[in-house]
């Protein structure tokens, strides 16, 4: 009888351990969000991530610049369709001053493949910060970190400025075979609503859902 | 859906990833777009054209834009740990970084001359690697 009791106890224990492991592997979906799947060009990879429910339209394009493929960027964007749909292009272009609420994913059109992209890259993180600071149009950095998300290290940098226009940006950068892939959430608005108040926190939560797989 | 902006005062060849041996030799200047650049940067047309010509030469020398990951250092060697083009302002600054600023601060920036340091490549070395280091001779060939 005692032996049977111990066996039942062990079975219950292992089932509960298994349950805990599954919960850890399945992060809770942030509120008011949906999961989307994005295939990067040329089998570079497949990105699964959650985006806000209000992002009801998506499109992709090539941002052409001034030196051919190495300067051109493939961009993928998610945003509400009631806001202006803009595809930036050129070496110089006009940045919108208002009515922006979007996620843009981008990578260079030139991506030589090299191994060695998995390490935590403190040098890259420092350079990203310096690049953001060197552009006076960016709001001040309020938070930055390097975080491992689904087995991949991301540099995460949040910026914000509150004036008559509230500007909030959260940039996350990782690499695929040593090529940088950028995820940037941007909000430019006059409103001080819950979207604006929680934008940085929500964006970071959504970034934590990024999974990149099935890549070359 | 709108294409936004799209001003390209210069178009040049970055030979990176190309299998064509002659790539990396062309710089084209667009006069209308250069006028826009000159107006946006409080400079003359000649200063704007000279800047974008030098900028295009940087692309010919395998350089990306300021602050970007370049992969290859000023001597054309791949750096597995990563190597970056020095941060703006310098000759490789991208167009939007120039807007509203004086071109002079980009032309005379010390980062154009610096040796490689702290994960940044040397812009000057990349130019020397690509174009050599001969004494300039401004004499135009005559027939």
Tab-separated table of C-alpha atoms in Angstrom:
chain	number	residue	atom	x	y	z
A	1	UNK	CA	0.000	0.000	0.000
A	2	UNK	CA	2.826	2.358	1.014
A	3	UNK	CA	4.721	1.493	-2.157
A	4	UNK	CA	1.634	2.262	-4.284
A	5	UNK	CA	1.232	5.592	-2.492
A	6	UNK	CA	4.883	6.517	-3.193
A	7	UNK	CA	4.490	5.582	-6.884
A	8	UNK	CA	1.353	7.746	-7.192
A	9	UNK	CA	3.177	10.592	-5.426
A	10	UNK	CA	6.149	10.325	-7.838
A	11	UNK	CA	3.843	10.251	-10.885
A	12	UNK	CA	2.027	13.364	-9.671
A	13	UNK	CA	5.368	15.055	-8.980
A	14	UNK	CA	6.757	14.363	-12.478
A	15	UNK	CA	3.522	15.456	-14.158
A	16	UNK	CA	3.639	18.747	-12.261
A	17	UNK	CA	7.338	19.240	-13.175
A	18	UNK	CA	6.475	18.711	-16.837
A	19	UNK	CA	3.637	21.207	-16.565
A	20	UNK	CA	5.977	23.865	-15.125
A	21	UNK	CA	8.452	23.346	-17.994
A	22	UNK	CA	5.713	23.796	-20.605
A	23	UNK	CA	4.534	27.026	-19.000
A	24	UNK	CA	8.074	28.395	-19.109
A	25	UNK	CA	8.367	27.675	-22.833
A	26	UNK	CA	5.059	29.357	-23.644
A	27	UNK	CA	5.218	33.022	-22.618
A	28	UNK	CA	1.879	34.669	-21.985
A	29	UNK	CA	0.633	36.725	-24.921
A	30	UNK	CA	0.613	40.442	-24.047
A	31	UNK	CA	-2.913	41.927	-23.756
A	32	UNK	CA	-4.572	43.274	-26.917
A	33	UNK	CA	-2.043	41.580	-29.152
A	34	UNK	CA	-2.046	38.959	-31.861
A	35	UNK	CA	0.594	36.601	-33.184
A	36	UNK	CA	1.887	37.155	-36.702
A	37	UNK	CA	4.296	35.250	-38.886
A	38	UNK	CA	6.717	36.974	-41.230
A	39	UNK	CA	8.847	35.273	-43.857
A	40	UNK	CA	12.049	37.210	-44.481
A	41	UNK	CA	13.251	37.376	-48.076
A	42	UNK	CA	15.554	34.760	-49.594
A	43	UNK	CA	14.972	32.204	-46.819
A	44	UNK	CA	16.798	34.457	-44.357
A	45	UNK	CA	14.387	33.197	-41.737
A	46	UNK	CA	10.877	33.164	-40.408
A	47	UNK	CA	9.901	35.556	-37.636
A	48	UNK	CA	7.016	34.812	-35.273
A	49	UNK	CA	6.016	37.600	-32.944
A	50	UNK	CA	3.094	39.325	-31.291
A	51	UNK	CA	2.023	42.789	-32.413
A	52	UNK	CA	-0.747	45.075	-31.100
A	53	UNK	CA	-4.266	44.154	-32.289
A	54	UNK	CA	-4.657	47.678	-33.690
A	55	UNK	CA	-1.918	46.931	-36.270
A	56	UNK	CA	-4.368	45.730	-38.890
A	57	UNK	CA	-2.253	46.264	-41.983
A	58	UNK	CA	1.200	45.219	-43.099
A	59	UNK	CA	3.410	45.790	-46.122
A	60	UNK	CA	7.012	45.472	-47.208
A	61	UNK	CA	9.280	47.362	-49.588
A	62	UNK	CA	12.895	48.117	-50.416
A	63	UNK	CA	14.286	51.394	-49.130
A	64	UNK	CA	16.659	52.264	-51.992
A	65	UNK	CA	19.617	54.467	-51.151
A	66	UNK	CA	22.823	55.597	-52.821
A	67	UNK	CA	25.294	52.730	-53.200
A	68	UNK	CA	23.390	49.733	-54.545
A	69	UNK	CA	22.622	46.586	-52.592
A	70	UNK	CA	24.793	47.266	-49.490
A	71	UNK	CA	22.946	50.562	-48.878
A	72	UNK	CA	19.449	49.256	-49.650
A	73	UNK	CA	17.261	48.027	-46.805
A	74	UNK	CA	14.453	45.490	-46.954
A	75	UNK	CA	11.707	46.790	-44.673
A	76	UNK	CA	8.551	45.152	-43.292
A	77	UNK	CA	5.950	47.252	-41.483
A	78	UNK	CA	2.902	46.660	-39.258
A	79	UNK	CA	0.580	49.554	-38.345
A	80	UNK	CA	-3.079	50.685	-38.143
A	81	UNK	CA	-4.466	51.293	-41.636
A	82	UNK	CA	-6.128	54.573	-40.599
A	83	UNK	CA	-2.708	56.209	-40.212
A	84	UNK	CA	-0.685	57.381	-43.246
A	85	UNK	CA	1.001	54.460	-44.999
A	86	UNK	CA	4.518	55.556	-45.859
A	87	UNK	CA	7.374	53.769	-47.611
A	88	UNK	CA	10.601	55.675	-47.025
A	89	UNK	CA	13.148	55.716	-49.819
A	90	UNK	CA	16.253	57.585	-50.920
A	91	UNK	CA	19.424	58.874	-49.265
A	92	UNK	CA	17.416	61.787	-47.852
A	93	UNK	CA	13.737	61.550	-47.048
A	94	UNK	CA	11.104	63.396	-45.041
A	95	UNK	CA	10.389	61.990	-41.585
A	96	UNK	CA	6.762	62.267	-40.382
A	97	UNK	CA	6.260	64.610	-37.419
A	98	UNK	CA	2.978	63.139	-36.140
A	99	UNK	CA	0.485	60.259	-36.562
A	100	UNK	CA	2.969	57.389	-36.360
A	101	UNK	CA	2.212	54.115	-34.572
A	102	UNK	CA	4.094	51.221	-36.102
A	103	UNK	CA	6.563	48.355	-35.982
A	104	UNK	CA	9.220	48.281	-38.688
A	105	UNK	CA	11.517	45.304	-39.175
A	106	UNK	CA	14.539	45.883	-41.402
A	107	UNK	CA	17.766	44.341	-42.620
A	108	UNK	CA	20.327	45.140	-45.302
A	109	UNK	CA	19.764	43.771	-48.802
A	110	UNK	CA	23.372	42.569	-48.680
A	111	UNK	CA	23.822	39.819	-46.124
A	112	UNK	CA	26.977	37.739	-46.374
A	113	UNK	CA	26.501	34.727	-44.108
A	114	UNK	CA	28.987	34.132	-41.341
A	115	UNK	CA	28.750	31.964	-38.246
A	116	UNK	CA	29.179	33.437	-34.808
A	117	UNK	CA	26.037	35.449	-34.230
A	118	UNK	CA	24.933	33.919	-30.968
A	119	UNK	CA	27.162	35.663	-28.451
A	120	UNK	CA	26.093	38.561	-26.279
A	121	UNK	CA	27.583	41.477	-28.194
A	122	UNK	CA	28.451	44.321	-25.842
A	123	UNK	CA	30.440	46.140	-28.543
A	124	UNK	CA	27.447	46.140	-30.920
A	125	UNK	CA	25.213	47.390	-28.126
A	126	UNK	CA	27.547	50.301	-27.342
A	127	UNK	CA	27.781	51.225	-31.037
A	128	UNK	CA	24.000	51.144	-31.468
A	129	UNK	CA	23.618	53.525	-28.548
A	130	UNK	CA	26.244	55.868	-29.959
A	131	UNK	CA	24.542	55.768	-33.375
A	132	UNK	CA	21.196	56.732	-31.842
A	133	UNK	CA	22.755	59.498	-29.751
A	134	UNK	CA	24.656	60.900	-32.777
A	135	UNK	CA	21.338	61.596	-34.541
A	136	UNK	CA	19.922	64.752	-32.882
A	137	UNK	CA	16.445	63.925	-34.227
A	138	UNK	CA	16.200	60.932	-31.864
A	139	UNK	CA	14.692	61.421	-28.400
A	140	UNK	CA	16.956	60.778	-25.385
A	141	UNK	CA	17.630	57.161	-24.370
A	142	UNK	CA	15.785	56.297	-21.163
A	143	UNK	CA	16.591	52.600	-20.898
A	144	UNK	CA	18.828	50.019	-22.519
A	145	UNK	CA	19.697	46.404	-21.948
A	146	UNK	CA	20.923	43.218	-23.590
A	147	UNK	CA	18.423	40.410	-23.149
A	148	UNK	CA	18.269	36.787	-24.233
A	149	UNK	CA	14.913	36.178	-25.919
A	150	UNK	CA	14.118	32.688	-27.140
A	151	UNK	CA	17.817	31.706	-27.334
A	152	UNK	CA	18.912	34.870	-29.156
A	153	UNK	CA	20.579	37.950	-27.689
A	154	UNK	CA	18.870	41.285	-28.390
A	155	UNK	CA	20.097	44.799	-27.737
A	156	UNK	CA	17.059	46.736	-26.545
A	157	UNK	CA	17.086	50.538	-26.373
A	158	UNK	CA	14.097	52.721	-25.435
A	159	UNK	CA	13.878	56.447	-26.194
A	160	UNK	CA	11.242	59.024	-25.402
A	161	UNK	CA	10.522	62.733	-25.413
A	162	UNK	CA	7.297	64.411	-24.327
A	163	UNK	CA	6.488	67.780	-25.828
A	164	UNK	CA	3.394	68.868	-27.714
A	165	UNK	CA	4.209	65.712	-29.706
A	166	UNK	CA	5.039	62.601	-27.708
A	167	UNK	CA	7.840	60.608	-29.338
A	168	UNK	CA	8.486	57.067	-28.128
A	169	UNK	CA	10.744	54.506	-29.755
A	170	UNK	CA	11.921	51.048	-28.754
A	171	UNK	CA	14.671	49.482	-30.853
A	172	UNK	CA	15.636	45.810	-30.616
A	173	UNK	CA	18.527	44.419	-32.635
A	174	UNK	CA	19.785	40.887	-33.076
A	175	UNK	CA	21.710	39.065	-35.789
A	176	UNK	CA	21.068	36.257	-38.248
A	177	UNK	CA	24.383	34.732	-39.343
A	178	UNK	CA	26.148	37.937	-38.279
A	179	UNK	CA	23.724	40.227	-40.185
A	180	UNK	CA	21.815	42.736	-38.102
A	181	UNK	CA	18.029	42.611	-38.082
A	182	UNK	CA	16.275	45.561	-36.460
A	183	UNK	CA	12.838	45.766	-34.873
A	184	UNK	CA	11.668	49.288	-34.053
A	185	UNK	CA	8.396	50.269	-32.424
A	186	UNK	CA	7.642	53.984	-32.973
A	187	UNK	CA	4.904	56.266	-31.694
A	188	UNK	CA	4.539	59.961	-32.556
A	189	UNK	CA	1.303	61.382	-31.213
A	190	UNK	CA	-0.351	64.381	-29.607
A	191	UNK	CA	-2.574	62.133	-27.488
A	192	UNK	CA	-1.842	61.193	-23.901
A	193	UNK	CA	-3.979	58.049	-23.929
A	194	UNK	CA	-3.309	54.549	-22.635
A	195	UNK	CA	-1.526	53.612	-25.867
A	196	UNK	CA	0.923	56.458	-25.358
A	197	UNK	CA	1.307	55.912	-21.606
A	198	UNK	CA	2.070	52.189	-21.934
A	199	UNK	CA	3.837	52.215	-25.300
A	200	UNK	CA	7.376	51.544	-24.071
A	201	UNK	CA	6.417	48.798	-21.617
A	202	UNK	CA	4.068	47.127	-24.094
A	203	UNK	CA	6.628	47.308	-26.886
A	204	UNK	CA	9.255	45.628	-24.702
A	205	UNK	CA	6.734	42.903	-23.770
A	206	UNK	CA	5.964	42.365	-27.470
A	207	UNK	CA	9.661	42.239	-28.351
A	208	UNK	CA	10.006	39.402	-25.833
A	209	UNK	CA	7.730	37.270	-28.050
A	210	UNK	CA	10.080	37.388	-31.073
A	211	UNK	CA	11.161	33.996	-32.381
A	212	UNK	CA	13.381	33.642	-35.440
A	213	UNK	CA	13.663	30.213	-36.968
A	214	UNK	CA	13.753	28.124	-40.117
A	215	UNK	CA	16.435	30.443	-41.421
A	216	UNK	CA	19.445	29.676	-43.553
B	1	UNK	CA	0.766	54.228	-50.038
B	2	UNK	CA	3.375	56.922	-50.582
B	3	UNK	CA	7.050	56.698	-51.493
B	4	UNK	CA	8.516	59.179	-49.031
B	5	UNK	CA	11.338	61.518	-49.984
B	6	UNK	CA	13.640	59.786	-52.363
B	7	UNK	CA	16.267	62.504	-52.814
B	8	UNK	CA	19.516	60.972	-54.110
B	9	UNK	CA	22.158	63.585	-54.964
B	10	UNK	CA	24.656	60.835	-55.648
B	11	UNK	CA	24.575	57.216	-56.780
B	12	UNK	CA	27.713	55.143	-56.474
B	13	UNK	CA	28.855	51.553	-56.515
B	14	UNK	CA	29.808	49.732	-53.360
B	15	UNK	CA	31.623	46.670	-54.708
B	16	UNK	CA	30.673	44.531	-51.692
B	17	UNK	CA	29.196	41.198	-52.671
B	18	UNK	CA	29.652	41.860	-56.388
B	19	UNK	CA	31.262	39.336	-58.691
B	20	UNK	CA	31.886	41.984	-61.336
B	21	UNK	CA	35.534	43.034	-61.212
B	22	UNK	CA	34.861	46.527	-62.557
B	23	UNK	CA	32.299	47.373	-59.864
B	24	UNK	CA	33.281	50.068	-57.400
B	25	UNK	CA	34.422	52.624	-59.974
B	26	UNK	CA	31.337	54.735	-60.688
B	27	UNK	CA	29.961	57.843	-58.937
B	28	UNK	CA	27.050	59.681	-60.549
B	29	UNK	CA	25.950	63.129	-59.356
B	30	UNK	CA	22.360	64.342	-59.753
B	31	UNK	CA	22.454	68.118	-60.110
B	32	UNK	CA	18.830	68.801	-59.088
B	33	UNK	CA	19.099	66.680	-55.920
B	34	UNK	CA	22.476	68.267	-55.121
B	35	UNK	CA	20.788	71.689	-55.196
B	36	UNK	CA	18.295	70.362	-52.613
B	37	UNK	CA	21.158	69.052	-50.473
B	38	UNK	CA	22.994	72.396	-50.714
B	39	UNK	CA	19.845	74.251	-49.691
B	40	UNK	CA	19.196	71.865	-46.747
B	41	UNK	CA	22.782	72.180	-45.487
B	42	UNK	CA	23.320	75.931	-45.939
B	43	UNK	CA	26.085	75.317	-48.454
B	44	UNK	CA	26.866	76.164	-52.055
B	45	UNK	CA	26.138	73.819	-54.953
B	46	UNK	CA	29.904	73.242	-55.407
B	47	UNK	CA	30.349	72.328	-51.722
B	48	UNK	CA	27.376	69.943	-51.889
B	49	UNK	CA	28.681	68.311	-55.074
B	50	UNK	CA	32.194	67.975	-53.620
B	51	UNK	CA	30.771	66.377	-50.470
B	52	UNK	CA	28.654	63.780	-52.272
B	53	UNK	CA	31.566	63.008	-54.630
B	54	UNK	CA	33.723	62.230	-51.582
B	55	UNK	CA	30.842	60.303	-50.013
B	56	UNK	CA	30.465	58.192	-53.170
B	57	UNK	CA	34.224	57.540	-53.156
B	58	UNK	CA	33.763	56.121	-49.640
B	59	UNK	CA	31.186	53.678	-51.010
B	60	UNK	CA	33.638	52.768	-53.800
B	61	UNK	CA	36.060	52.013	-50.944
B	62	UNK	CA	33.590	49.474	-49.483
B	63	UNK	CA	32.287	51.731	-46.718
B	64	UNK	CA	28.713	51.747	-45.440
B	65	UNK	CA	27.095	54.800	-43.858
B	66	UNK	CA	28.310	56.355	-40.606
B	67	UNK	CA	27.586	54.278	-37.508
B	68	UNK	CA	26.635	51.162	-39.473
B	69	UNK	CA	28.124	47.714	-39.176
B	70	UNK	CA	30.650	47.339	-42.012
B	71	UNK	CA	31.846	43.741	-41.670
B	72	UNK	CA	35.178	44.612	-43.330
B	73	UNK	CA	37.826	46.898	-41.844
B	74	UNK	CA	39.791	49.678	-43.536
B	75	UNK	CA	42.155	47.117	-45.059
B	76	UNK	CA	39.360	45.038	-46.595
B	77	UNK	CA	39.641	42.237	-44.020
B	78	UNK	CA	36.475	40.628	-42.646
B	79	UNK	CA	36.228	41.100	-38.878
B	80	UNK	CA	34.216	38.276	-37.280
B	81	UNK	CA	33.760	40.297	-34.072
B	82	UNK	CA	32.191	43.151	-36.056
B	83	UNK	CA	33.610	46.484	-37.156
B	84	UNK	CA	31.719	49.764	-37.550
B	85	UNK	CA	32.001	52.921	-39.639
B	86	UNK	CA	32.716	55.849	-37.242
B	87	UNK	CA	29.673	57.697	-35.984
B	88	UNK	CA	28.382	60.834	-37.666
B	89	UNK	CA	29.439	63.565	-38.370
B	90	UNK	CA	31.844	62.509	-41.106
B	91	UNK	CA	32.060	62.038	-44.872
B	92	UNK	CA	29.986	58.819	-44.677
B	93	UNK	CA	27.046	60.386	-42.800
B	94	UNK	CA	23.716	59.502	-44.354
B	95	UNK	CA	21.527	62.168	-45.937
B	96	UNK	CA	19.073	62.715	-43.099
B	97	UNK	CA	21.929	63.307	-40.641
B	98	UNK	CA	23.042	66.256	-42.791
B	99	UNK	CA	19.687	68.054	-42.839
B	100	UNK	CA	19.719	71.403	-41.084
B	101	UNK	CA	23.429	71.120	-40.280
B	102	UNK	CA	26.390	72.854	-41.833
B	103	UNK	CA	28.276	70.667	-44.317
B	104	UNK	CA	31.524	72.048	-42.908
B	105	UNK	CA	31.106	70.065	-39.677
B	106	UNK	CA	30.993	66.859	-41.724
B	107	UNK	CA	33.910	67.795	-43.987
B	108	UNK	CA	36.243	68.923	-41.205
B	109	UNK	CA	35.217	66.258	-38.664
B	110	UNK	CA	38.237	64.629	-36.983
B	111	UNK	CA	36.608	61.184	-37.392
B	112	UNK	CA	37.483	61.363	-41.109
B	113	UNK	CA	41.158	61.167	-40.129
B	114	UNK	CA	41.136	58.875	-37.092
B	115	UNK	CA	42.921	55.519	-37.002
B	116	UNK	CA	40.891	52.400	-36.205
B	117	UNK	CA	39.811	52.281	-32.532
B	118	UNK	CA	37.275	50.608	-30.217
B	119	UNK	CA	35.598	48.533	-32.937
B	120	UNK	CA	35.526	51.438	-35.424
B	121	UNK	CA	37.429	51.208	-38.707
B	122	UNK	CA	39.565	54.027	-40.093
B	123	UNK	CA	37.794	55.950	-42.876
B	124	UNK	CA	41.128	57.401	-44.017
B	125	UNK	CA	42.693	53.928	-44.194
B	126	UNK	CA	39.763	52.609	-46.261
B	127	UNK	CA	40.312	55.416	-48.812
B	128	UNK	CA	44.065	54.739	-48.897
B	129	UNK	CA	43.432	50.994	-49.293
B	130	UNK	CA	41.123	51.657	-52.252
B	131	UNK	CA	42.735	54.649	-53.998
B	132	UNK	CA	46.381	54.612	-52.865
B	133	UNK	CA	48.294	57.364	-51.120
B	134	UNK	CA	49.959	59.254	-53.945
B	135	UNK	CA	50.508	62.993	-53.765
B	136	UNK	CA	47.468	64.667	-55.344
B	137	UNK	CA	48.051	65.980	-58.854
B	138	UNK	CA	45.254	68.245	-59.959
B	139	UNK	CA	46.604	68.687	-63.471
B	140	UNK	CA	43.993	67.525	-65.915
B	141	UNK	CA	45.197	65.449	-68.834
B	142	UNK	CA	45.308	67.433	-72.072
B	143	UNK	CA	45.264	66.173	-75.617
